[in-house]
Coordinates of C-alpha atoms in Angstrom, one line a residue:
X1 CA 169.3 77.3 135.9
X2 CA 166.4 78.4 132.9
X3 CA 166.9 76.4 130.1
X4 CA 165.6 77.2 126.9
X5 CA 162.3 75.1 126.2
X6 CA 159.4 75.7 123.9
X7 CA 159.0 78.2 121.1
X8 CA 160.9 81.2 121.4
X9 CA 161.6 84.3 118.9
X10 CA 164.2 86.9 118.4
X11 CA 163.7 90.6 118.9
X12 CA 166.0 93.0 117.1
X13 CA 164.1 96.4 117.6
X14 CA 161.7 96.3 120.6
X15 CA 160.7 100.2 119.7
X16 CA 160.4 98.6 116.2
X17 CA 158.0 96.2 117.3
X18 CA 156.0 97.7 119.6
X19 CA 155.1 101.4 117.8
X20 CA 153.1 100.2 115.2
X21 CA 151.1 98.0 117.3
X22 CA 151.0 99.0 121.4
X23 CA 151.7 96.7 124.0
X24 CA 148.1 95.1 124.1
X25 CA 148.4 93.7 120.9
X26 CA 152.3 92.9 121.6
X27 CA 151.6 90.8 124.6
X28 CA 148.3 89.2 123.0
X29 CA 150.6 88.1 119.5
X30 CA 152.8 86.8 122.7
X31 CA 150.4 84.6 124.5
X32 CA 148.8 84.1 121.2
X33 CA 151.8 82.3 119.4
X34 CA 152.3 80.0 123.0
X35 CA 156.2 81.6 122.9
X36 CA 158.1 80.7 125.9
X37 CA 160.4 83.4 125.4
X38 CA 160.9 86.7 123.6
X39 CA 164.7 87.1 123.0
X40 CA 165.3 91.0 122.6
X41 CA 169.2 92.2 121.8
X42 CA 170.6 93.7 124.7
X43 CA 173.7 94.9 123.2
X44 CA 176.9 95.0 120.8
X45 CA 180.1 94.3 121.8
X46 CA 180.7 96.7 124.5
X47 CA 177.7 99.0 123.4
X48 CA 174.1 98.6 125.6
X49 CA 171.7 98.3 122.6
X50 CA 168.7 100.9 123.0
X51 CA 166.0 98.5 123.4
X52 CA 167.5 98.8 127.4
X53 CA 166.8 102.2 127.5
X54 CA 162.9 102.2 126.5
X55 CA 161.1 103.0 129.5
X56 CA 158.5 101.0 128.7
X57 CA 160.6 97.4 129.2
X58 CA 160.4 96.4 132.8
X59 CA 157.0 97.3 132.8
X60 CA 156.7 94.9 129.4
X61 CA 158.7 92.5 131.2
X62 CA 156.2 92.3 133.8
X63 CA 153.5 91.8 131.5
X64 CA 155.1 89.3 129.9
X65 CA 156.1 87.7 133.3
X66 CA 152.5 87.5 134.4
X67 CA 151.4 85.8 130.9
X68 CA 154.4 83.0 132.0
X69 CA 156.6 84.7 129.0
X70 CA 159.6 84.9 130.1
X71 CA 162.3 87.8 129.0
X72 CA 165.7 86.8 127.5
X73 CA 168.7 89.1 126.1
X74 CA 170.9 88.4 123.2
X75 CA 174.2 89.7 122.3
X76 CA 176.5 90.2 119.4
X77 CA 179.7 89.6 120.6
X78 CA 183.3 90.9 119.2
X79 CA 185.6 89.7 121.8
X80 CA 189.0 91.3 119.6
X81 CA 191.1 90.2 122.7
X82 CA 191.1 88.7 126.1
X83 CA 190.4 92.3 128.1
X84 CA 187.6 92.9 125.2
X85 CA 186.1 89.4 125.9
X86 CA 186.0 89.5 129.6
X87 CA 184.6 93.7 129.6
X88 CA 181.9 92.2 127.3
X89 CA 181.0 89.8 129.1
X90 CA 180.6 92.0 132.4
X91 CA 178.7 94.4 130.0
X92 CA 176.4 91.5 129.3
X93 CA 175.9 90.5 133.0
X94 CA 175.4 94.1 133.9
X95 CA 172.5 94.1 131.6
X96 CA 171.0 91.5 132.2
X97 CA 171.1 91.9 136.1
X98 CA 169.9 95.7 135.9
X99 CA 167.1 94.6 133.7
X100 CA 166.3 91.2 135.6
X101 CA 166.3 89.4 132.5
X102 CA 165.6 85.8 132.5
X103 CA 168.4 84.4 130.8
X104 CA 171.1 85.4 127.6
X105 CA 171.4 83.9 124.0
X106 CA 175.1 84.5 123.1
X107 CA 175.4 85.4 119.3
X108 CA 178.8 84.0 118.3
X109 CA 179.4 84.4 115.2
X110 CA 182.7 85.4 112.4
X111 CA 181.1 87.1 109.0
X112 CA 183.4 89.1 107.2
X113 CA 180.5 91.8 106.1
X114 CA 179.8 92.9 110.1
X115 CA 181.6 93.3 112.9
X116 CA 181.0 90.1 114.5
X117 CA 183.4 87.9 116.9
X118 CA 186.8 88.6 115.9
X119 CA 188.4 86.3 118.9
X120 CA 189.7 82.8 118.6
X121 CA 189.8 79.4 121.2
X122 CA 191.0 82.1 124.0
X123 CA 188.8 85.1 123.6
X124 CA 185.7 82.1 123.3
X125 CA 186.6 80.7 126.6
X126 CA 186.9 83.8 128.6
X127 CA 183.6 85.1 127.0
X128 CA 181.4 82.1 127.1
X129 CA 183.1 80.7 130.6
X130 CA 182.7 84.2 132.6
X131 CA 178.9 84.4 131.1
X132 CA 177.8 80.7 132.4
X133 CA 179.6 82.0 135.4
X134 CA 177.7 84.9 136.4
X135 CA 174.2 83.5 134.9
X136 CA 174.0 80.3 136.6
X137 CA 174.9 82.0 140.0
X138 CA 171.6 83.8 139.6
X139 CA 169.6 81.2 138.2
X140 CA 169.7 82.4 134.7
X141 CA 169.5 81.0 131.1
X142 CA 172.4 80.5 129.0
X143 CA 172.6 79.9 125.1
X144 CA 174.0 79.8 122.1
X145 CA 173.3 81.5 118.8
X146 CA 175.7 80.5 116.2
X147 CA 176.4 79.2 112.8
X148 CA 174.1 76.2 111.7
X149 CA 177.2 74.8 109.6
X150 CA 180.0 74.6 111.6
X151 CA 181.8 73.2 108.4
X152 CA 182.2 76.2 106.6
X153 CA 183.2 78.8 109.5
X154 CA 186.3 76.8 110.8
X155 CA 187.5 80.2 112.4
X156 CA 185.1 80.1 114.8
X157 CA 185.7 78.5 118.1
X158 CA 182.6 76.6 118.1
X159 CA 184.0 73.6 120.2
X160 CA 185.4 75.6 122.5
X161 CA 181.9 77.8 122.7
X162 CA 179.9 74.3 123.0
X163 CA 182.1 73.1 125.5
X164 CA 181.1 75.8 128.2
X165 CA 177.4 76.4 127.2
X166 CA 174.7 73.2 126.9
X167 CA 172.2 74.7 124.6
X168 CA 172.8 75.5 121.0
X169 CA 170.4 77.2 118.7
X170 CA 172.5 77.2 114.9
X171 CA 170.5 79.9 112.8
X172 CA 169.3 77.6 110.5
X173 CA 168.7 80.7 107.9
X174 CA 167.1 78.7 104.3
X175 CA 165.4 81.1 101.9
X176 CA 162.7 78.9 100.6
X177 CA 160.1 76.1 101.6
X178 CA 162.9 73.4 100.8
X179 CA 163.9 73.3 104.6
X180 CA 165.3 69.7 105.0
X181 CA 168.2 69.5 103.3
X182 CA 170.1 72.6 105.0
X183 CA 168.6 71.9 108.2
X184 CA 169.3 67.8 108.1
X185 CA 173.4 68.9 107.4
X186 CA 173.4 71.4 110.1
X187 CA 171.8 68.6 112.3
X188 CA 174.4 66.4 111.5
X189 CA 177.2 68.4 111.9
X190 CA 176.1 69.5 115.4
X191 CA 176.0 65.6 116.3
X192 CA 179.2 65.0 115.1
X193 CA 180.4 68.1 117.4
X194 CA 178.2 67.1 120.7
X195 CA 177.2 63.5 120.2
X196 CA 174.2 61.6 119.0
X197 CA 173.2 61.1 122.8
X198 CA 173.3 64.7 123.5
X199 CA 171.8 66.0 119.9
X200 CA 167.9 66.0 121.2
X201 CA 168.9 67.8 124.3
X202 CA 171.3 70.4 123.4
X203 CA 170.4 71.1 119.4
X204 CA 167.3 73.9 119.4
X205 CA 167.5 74.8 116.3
X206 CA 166.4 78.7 115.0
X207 CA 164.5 79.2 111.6
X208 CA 163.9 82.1 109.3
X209 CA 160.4 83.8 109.3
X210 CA 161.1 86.6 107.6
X211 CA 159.9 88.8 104.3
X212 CA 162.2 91.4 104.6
X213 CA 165.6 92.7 105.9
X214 CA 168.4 90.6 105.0
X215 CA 167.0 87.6 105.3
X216 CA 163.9 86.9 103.1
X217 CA 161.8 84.6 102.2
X218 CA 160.2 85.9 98.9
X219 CA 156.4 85.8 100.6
X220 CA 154.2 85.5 103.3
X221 CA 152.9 82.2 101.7
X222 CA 157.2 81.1 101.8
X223 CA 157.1 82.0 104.9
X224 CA 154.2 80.0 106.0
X225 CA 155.6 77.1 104.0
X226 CA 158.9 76.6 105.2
X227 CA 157.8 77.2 108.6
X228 CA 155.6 74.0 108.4
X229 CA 158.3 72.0 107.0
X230 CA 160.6 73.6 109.9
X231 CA 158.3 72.4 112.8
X232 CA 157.5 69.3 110.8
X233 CA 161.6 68.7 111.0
X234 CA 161.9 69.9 114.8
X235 CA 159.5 67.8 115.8
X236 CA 160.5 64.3 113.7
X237 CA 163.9 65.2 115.3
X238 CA 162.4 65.3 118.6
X239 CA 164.4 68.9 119.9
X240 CA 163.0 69.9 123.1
X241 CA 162.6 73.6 121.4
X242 CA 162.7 75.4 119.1
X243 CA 163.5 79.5 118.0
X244 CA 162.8 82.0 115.2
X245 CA 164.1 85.0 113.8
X246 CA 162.7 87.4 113.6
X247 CA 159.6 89.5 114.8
X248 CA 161.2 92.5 113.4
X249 CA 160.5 91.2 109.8
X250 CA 158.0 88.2 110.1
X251 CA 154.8 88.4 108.0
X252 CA 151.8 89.7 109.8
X253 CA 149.9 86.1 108.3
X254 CA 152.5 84.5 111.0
X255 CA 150.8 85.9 113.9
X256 CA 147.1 84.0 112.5
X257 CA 149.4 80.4 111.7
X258 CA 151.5 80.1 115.0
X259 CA 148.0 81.2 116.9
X260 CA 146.7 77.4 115.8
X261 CA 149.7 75.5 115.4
X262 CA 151.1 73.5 118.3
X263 CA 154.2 73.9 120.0

């Protein structure tokens, strides 16, 4: 099965992305920034996202596949009840089959401002379990994207989640240079969860790039900043990789930093 390894990034608008400028300079900022994998959203709930209806994708994913990039999905479950969890889920493998994806990040998350996953223990199980399922019969990647404080989101069925799926990436979302402290709780509370043996191996760990949408850092020089204290905290921890979100909304002074800074 593909495992998550390396520097990876989120995609929430390929279209978004790729207008302003082509797929040259796309698949150069790709190679460029040494990603492993680009992570574009594939869908919500039980609708496809439209990023699988540009025509231009499996010739992108080629590209990419060529440049030893691979091509992940990521989707934002709901998973209201058992039958919503297990049509999702098919949805999902659908998807990622049509597309030949190279893996799915599973966005499990409970926000009360979005519709996000409104199942419990259950809903989790059926959802996460029919996914590994169907991926790792086809040699595909499995993750999952969730909260990086499992402390203050006891609704969600986090154990449940980390029980069926081996990697974990918390969105580790700070909104300033001053990195360590939220990222050293969420670390610990994952350990507590999976086990200090386990921490290095499963705990891959997304941070926030961004300057605008609903996330931002308050500059391109924030930005730059708190990503060098991010990888500066990846790599003391010793996680075997790493993610970001999100190319959508990342400073174009990111492209020049990740270019010359190791993996």
């Amino acid at each position: 099965m593909n495992r998550i390894h390396g520097r990876n990034i989120f995609i929430v608008s390929l279209a978004g992305v790729l207008q302003p400028i082509g797929p040259g300079l796309f698949l150069e900022r790709a190679t460029a920034s040494r990603f492993s994998a680009l992570w574009i959203r594939v869908g919500r709930g039980e609708g496809m996202d439209p990023n699988l209806a540009m025509p231009e994708l499996d010739g992108l994913r080629r590209s990419l596949k060529d440049a030893d990039v691979d091509l992940w999905g990521w989707h934002v479950s709901f998973c209201a009840t058992p039958s919503a969890a297990r049509k999702e889920a098919d949805l999902a493998l659908e998807w990622v089959e049509r597309h030949e994806l190279d893996g799915l990040v599973l966005d499990l998350e409970k926000t009360p401002d979005t519709p996000r996953f409104q199942g419990g223990p259950r809903e989790a199980e059926i959802y996460a379990g029919r996914l590994a399922e169907g991926l790792a019969a086809k040699g595909r990647g499995i993750a999952l994207s969730t909260h990086d404080q499992p402390s203050l989101h006891p609704d969600a069925p986090l154990e449940t989640a980390l029980g069926i799926v081996e990697d974990v990436t918390p969105q580790v979302y700070y909104r300033s240079a001053a990195v360590a402290r939220r990222f050293k709780k969420s670390l610990r509370e994952y350990e507590a969860l999976i086990g200090k043996d386990a921490i290095r191996r499963r705990y891959k760990p997304t941070g926030n790039i961004t300057t605008s949408a609903n996330l931002p850092l308050h500059s391109p020089a924030a930005s730059l900043a708190a990503t060098r204290s991010f990888l500066h905290l990846v790599r003391k921890t010793g996680c075997d990789a790493y993610s970001f979100w999100c190319w959508d909304a990342a400073p174009r002074e990111i492209w020049d930093f990740l270019r010359h800074e190791p993996v």
